Amino acid sequence: MTLREEYRYWSLISIIALAIAGVFALLLVFSRTPYVQDILPWPWKSFFHKGLVTHVIFSFVVWFLATMGAFWAYSLAQQQGDDARSKIGGFALLLAVTGCLGLILPALLDLGEAELNNYVPVMTHWLYYLGLILLAAGLLICAVRQMIMGSGFNGQKATAILYVIALICFTLAYSYLPDGLSSPTYNERLFWGGGHVLQFVNTALLFLAWQFVARDPILSPPYVVLTFGILVVFALPTPITYLIFDVLGQVHRDFYTDLLRYGLLLPSLIFSLGLIRFLVSEKRRQLDRLTQQVLWLSLITYNLGGLYGLLLDGTDTRVPAHYHAVIGGINLSFMIFYHRVLLPAIEVPVREGRLFTAQYWLYGLGQIMHASGMFLAGSMGVPRKTSGDAQALDSLEKVLSMGLMGIGGIIAVLGGVLFVIMTLKWMMAARRAG
């Protein structure tokens, strides 16, 4: 398999992952709709949470990791040529696709119990865990290849190192967690440390996407090394925490909370200032106007999430406000990366028009509204992970804030749906033509 074929297939996996997440979101609506829920081929009461786990795992974990696989293959192709062949690329893809099947089937076959723990929600069935392992293994192969074959220390190699560290944390957590621990606590602690390191991976992917789209160095080489180096330096000690702290203790938990708070601040500031400098310089003129606008949207949304993260306390809706804005900024960078870099590289025509422009503004502004509504509600004491009367919406301000959250969420979903439908349609049409 050539590297060009490899990053094309990773791209296909990532976009299909979003499509699967959208299908499960629709099934979630059906499972809560009177009369319709009774004709579904599975018990709707048990399906809802399983469908929610599947929606989250594909819309965040699989989408992000498959895009990472596309980044790595594309960067190697830039060094060695699109026609350079890789003996392990096809095997890694096979593992990833098989793993995705393992993540889907438990929800469709009503297997296991759903657990909405942080970072990597799970279903307590061996098939689901096997799916996670196969997906992780496929990308581990690519990460090791990237560390061996990548030239010098750069963002791609740093991302591979961070990913390997995250897997080491998952493995150590599995080794140190006591037998017989109840499931909700077990999975929460299993994925807690490595899940935080994966946020370093996601941040590094954001920086890479900005760099790829800009087509011109956003930062000079020393600052690139410094920025990605800081991410790696903060992540490197994380496996040691399993040796010196109780994996079930509060100290271990607080360590990773502080790790995100302090470890991402300086790299995000450096790369954001570099992007701002680029976007106000004459170099920006090599990019079309929409691309410039999307980079601004991504920059603003991501840093808004960072600001919200500095002002949260962990018990109210300011927490989801933080990570929804951060994820929104990263997603915007991925969207423009696919449309301006990867699809042209695999000769997929991108047809622009009003809907093409609208997808970015709908998603970007919708995410800003969604996150800001949650932040305002949380600042007034609305608790997270609640619904109905438990939200205690006892004032007009709280109701308006949650209303802003809901409207923004709907607008963002519309933008995301447009992205998936248009991108998948273009990729399928180009494949048929080829």
mmCIF file of N, CA and C in Angstrom, residues 301 324 328 331-332 335 358-371 404-420:
data_model
loop_
_atom_site.group_PDB
_atom_site.id
_atom_site.type_symbol
_atom_site.label_atom_id
_atom_site.label_comp_id
_atom_site.label_asym_id
_atom_site.label_seq_id
_atom_site.Cartn_x
_atom_site.Cartn_y
_atom_site.Cartn_z
ATOM 1 N N THR A 301 -12.405 29.989 18.980
ATOM 2 C CA THR A 301 -13.186 28.976 19.692
ATOM 3 C C THR A 301 -12.309 28.175 20.643
ATOM 4 N N HIS A 324 -16.230 21.624 25.326
ATOM 5 C CA HIS A 324 -16.953 21.755 24.052
ATOM 6 C C HIS A 324 -16.336 22.837 23.175
ATOM 7 N N GLY A 328 -14.465 22.143 19.779
ATOM 8 C CA GLY A 328 -14.975 22.863 18.618
ATOM 9 C C GLY A 328 -13.865 23.521 17.822
ATOM 10 N N ASN A 331 -11.988 20.762 15.992
ATOM 11 C CA ASN A 331 -12.781 20.248 14.876
ATOM 12 C C ASN A 331 -12.758 21.190 13.671
ATOM 13 N N LEU A 332 -12.830 22.480 13.926
ATOM 14 C CA LEU A 332 -12.767 23.445 12.827
ATOM 15 C C LEU A 332 -11.439 23.346 12.079
ATOM 16 N N MET A 335 -11.628 20.255 9.912
ATOM 17 C CA MET A 335 -12.517 20.437 8.762
ATOM 18 C C MET A 335 -11.822 21.165 7.622
ATOM 19 N N ALA A 358 -21.295 27.991 4.640
ATOM 20 C CA ALA A 358 -22.191 27.987 5.805
ATOM 21 C C ALA A 358 -21.792 26.958 6.842
ATOM 22 N N GLN A 359 -21.257 25.803 6.396
ATOM 23 C CA GLN A 359 -20.937 24.749 7.353
ATOM 24 C C GLN A 359 -19.974 25.243 8.434
ATOM 25 N N TYR A 360 -18.989 26.038 8.035
ATOM 26 C CA TYR A 360 -17.990 26.511 8.991
ATOM 27 C C TYR A 360 -18.590 27.525 9.969
ATOM 28 N N TRP A 361 -19.362 28.464 9.432
ATOM 29 C CA TRP A 361 -19.941 29.485 10.301
ATOM 30 C C TRP A 361 -21.004 28.895 11.225
ATOM 31 N N LEU A 362 -21.789 27.965 10.709
ATOM 32 C CA LEU A 362 -22.786 27.320 11.551
ATOM 33 C C LEU A 362 -22.111 26.555 12.685
ATOM 34 N N TYR A 363 -21.095 25.791 12.327
ATOM 35 C CA TYR A 363 -20.437 24.997 13.363
ATOM 36 C C TYR A 363 -19.676 25.892 14.346
ATOM 37 N N GLY A 364 -18.904 26.842 13.834
ATOM 38 C CA GLY A 364 -18.093 27.681 14.703
ATOM 39 C C GLY A 364 -18.915 28.555 15.635
ATOM 40 N N LEU A 365 -19.843 29.328 15.068
ATOM 41 C CA LEU A 365 -20.662 30.209 15.900
ATOM 42 C C LEU A 365 -21.593 29.405 16.797
ATOM 43 N N GLY A 366 -22.087 28.265 16.268
ATOM 44 C CA GLY A 366 -22.941 27.412 17.095
ATOM 45 C C GLY A 366 -22.205 26.888 18.313
ATOM 46 N N GLN A 367 -20.954 26.474 18.142
ATOM 47 C CA GLN A 367 -20.182 25.984 19.280
ATOM 48 C C GLN A 367 -19.888 27.090 20.277
ATOM 49 N N ILE A 368 -19.620 28.284 19.791
ATOM 50 C CA ILE A 368 -19.381 29.409 20.704
ATOM 51 C C ILE A 368 -20.631 29.699 21.535
ATOM 52 N N MET A 369 -21.799 29.712 20.876
ATOM 53 C CA MET A 369 -23.061 29.927 21.600
ATOM 54 C C MET A 369 -23.318 28.792 22.590
ATOM 55 N N HIS A 370 -23.110 27.571 22.140
ATOM 56 C CA HIS A 370 -23.363 26.389 22.969
ATOM 57 C C HIS A 370 -22.500 26.423 24.237
ATOM 58 N N ALA A 371 -21.208 26.651 24.056
ATOM 59 C CA ALA A 371 -20.291 26.664 25.192
ATOM 60 C C ALA A 371 -20.547 27.864 26.107
ATOM 61 N N LEU A 404 -29.669 29.412 25.322
ATOM 62 C CA LEU A 404 -28.569 29.755 24.416
ATOM 63 C C LEU A 404 -27.732 28.518 24.112
ATOM 64 N N MET A 405 -27.511 27.704 25.138
ATOM 65 C CA MET A 405 -26.767 26.461 24.941
ATOM 66 C C MET A 405 -27.476 25.563 23.925
ATOM 67 N N GLY A 406 -28.789 25.391 24.088
ATOM 68 C CA GLY A 406 -29.541 24.506 23.207
ATOM 69 C C GLY A 406 -29.586 24.993 21.772
ATOM 70 N N ILE A 407 -29.837 26.285 21.583
ATOM 71 C CA ILE A 407 -29.890 26.846 20.231
ATOM 72 C C ILE A 407 -28.531 26.738 19.563
ATOM 73 N N GLY A 408 -27.483 27.071 20.311
ATOM 74 C CA GLY A 408 -26.128 26.961 19.758
ATOM 75 C C GLY A 408 -25.785 25.536 19.386
ATOM 76 N N GLY A 409 -26.211 24.581 20.220
ATOM 77 C CA GLY A 409 -25.946 23.183 19.919
ATOM 78 C C GLY A 409 -26.599 22.737 18.635
ATOM 79 N N ILE A 410 -27.846 23.153 18.420
ATOM 80 C CA ILE A 410 -28.567 22.788 17.187
ATOM 81 C C ILE A 410 -27.863 23.377 15.962
ATOM 82 N N ILE A 411 -27.452 24.645 16.075
ATOM 83 C CA ILE A 411 -26.766 25.302 14.955
ATOM 84 C C ILE A 411 -25.449 24.589 14.642
ATOM 85 N N ALA A 412 -24.697 24.226 15.691
ATOM 86 C CA ALA A 412 -23.421 23.534 15.486
ATOM 87 C C ALA A 412 -23.629 22.173 14.839
ATOM 88 N N VAL A 413 -24.672 21.459 15.263
ATOM 89 C CA VAL A 413 -24.964 20.149 14.672
ATOM 90 C C VAL A 413 -25.262 20.283 13.180
ATOM 91 N N LEU A 414 -25.992 21.317 12.800
ATOM 92 C CA LEU A 414 -26.285 21.534 11.379
ATOM 93 C C LEU A 414 -24.998 21.709 10.577
ATOM 94 N N GLY A 415 -24.058 22.478 11.122
ATOM 95 C CA GLY A 415 -22.783 22.658 10.443
ATOM 96 C C GLY A 415 -22.007 21.364 10.330
ATOM 97 N N GLY A 416 -22.024 20.563 11.404
ATOM 98 C CA GLY A 416 -21.337 19.285 11.369
ATOM 99 C C GLY A 416 -21.951 18.310 10.386
ATOM 100 N N VAL A 417 -23.278 18.300 10.307
ATOM 101 C CA VAL A 417 -23.969 17.416 9.354
ATOM 102 C C VAL A 417 -23.621 17.803 7.918
ATOM 103 N N LEU A 418 -23.594 19.096 7.639
ATOM 104 C CA LEU A 418 -23.213 19.545 6.295
ATOM 105 C C LEU A 418 -21.806 19.085 5.942
ATOM 106 N N PHE A 419 -20.888 19.204 6.897
ATOM 107 C CA PHE A 419 -19.511 18.779 6.646
ATOM 108 C C PHE A 419 -19.444 17.300 6.292
ATOM 109 N N VAL A 420 -20.107 16.469 7.082
ATOM 110 C CA VAL A 420 -20.048 15.024 6.863
ATOM 111 C C VAL A 420 -20.676 14.652 5.519
#
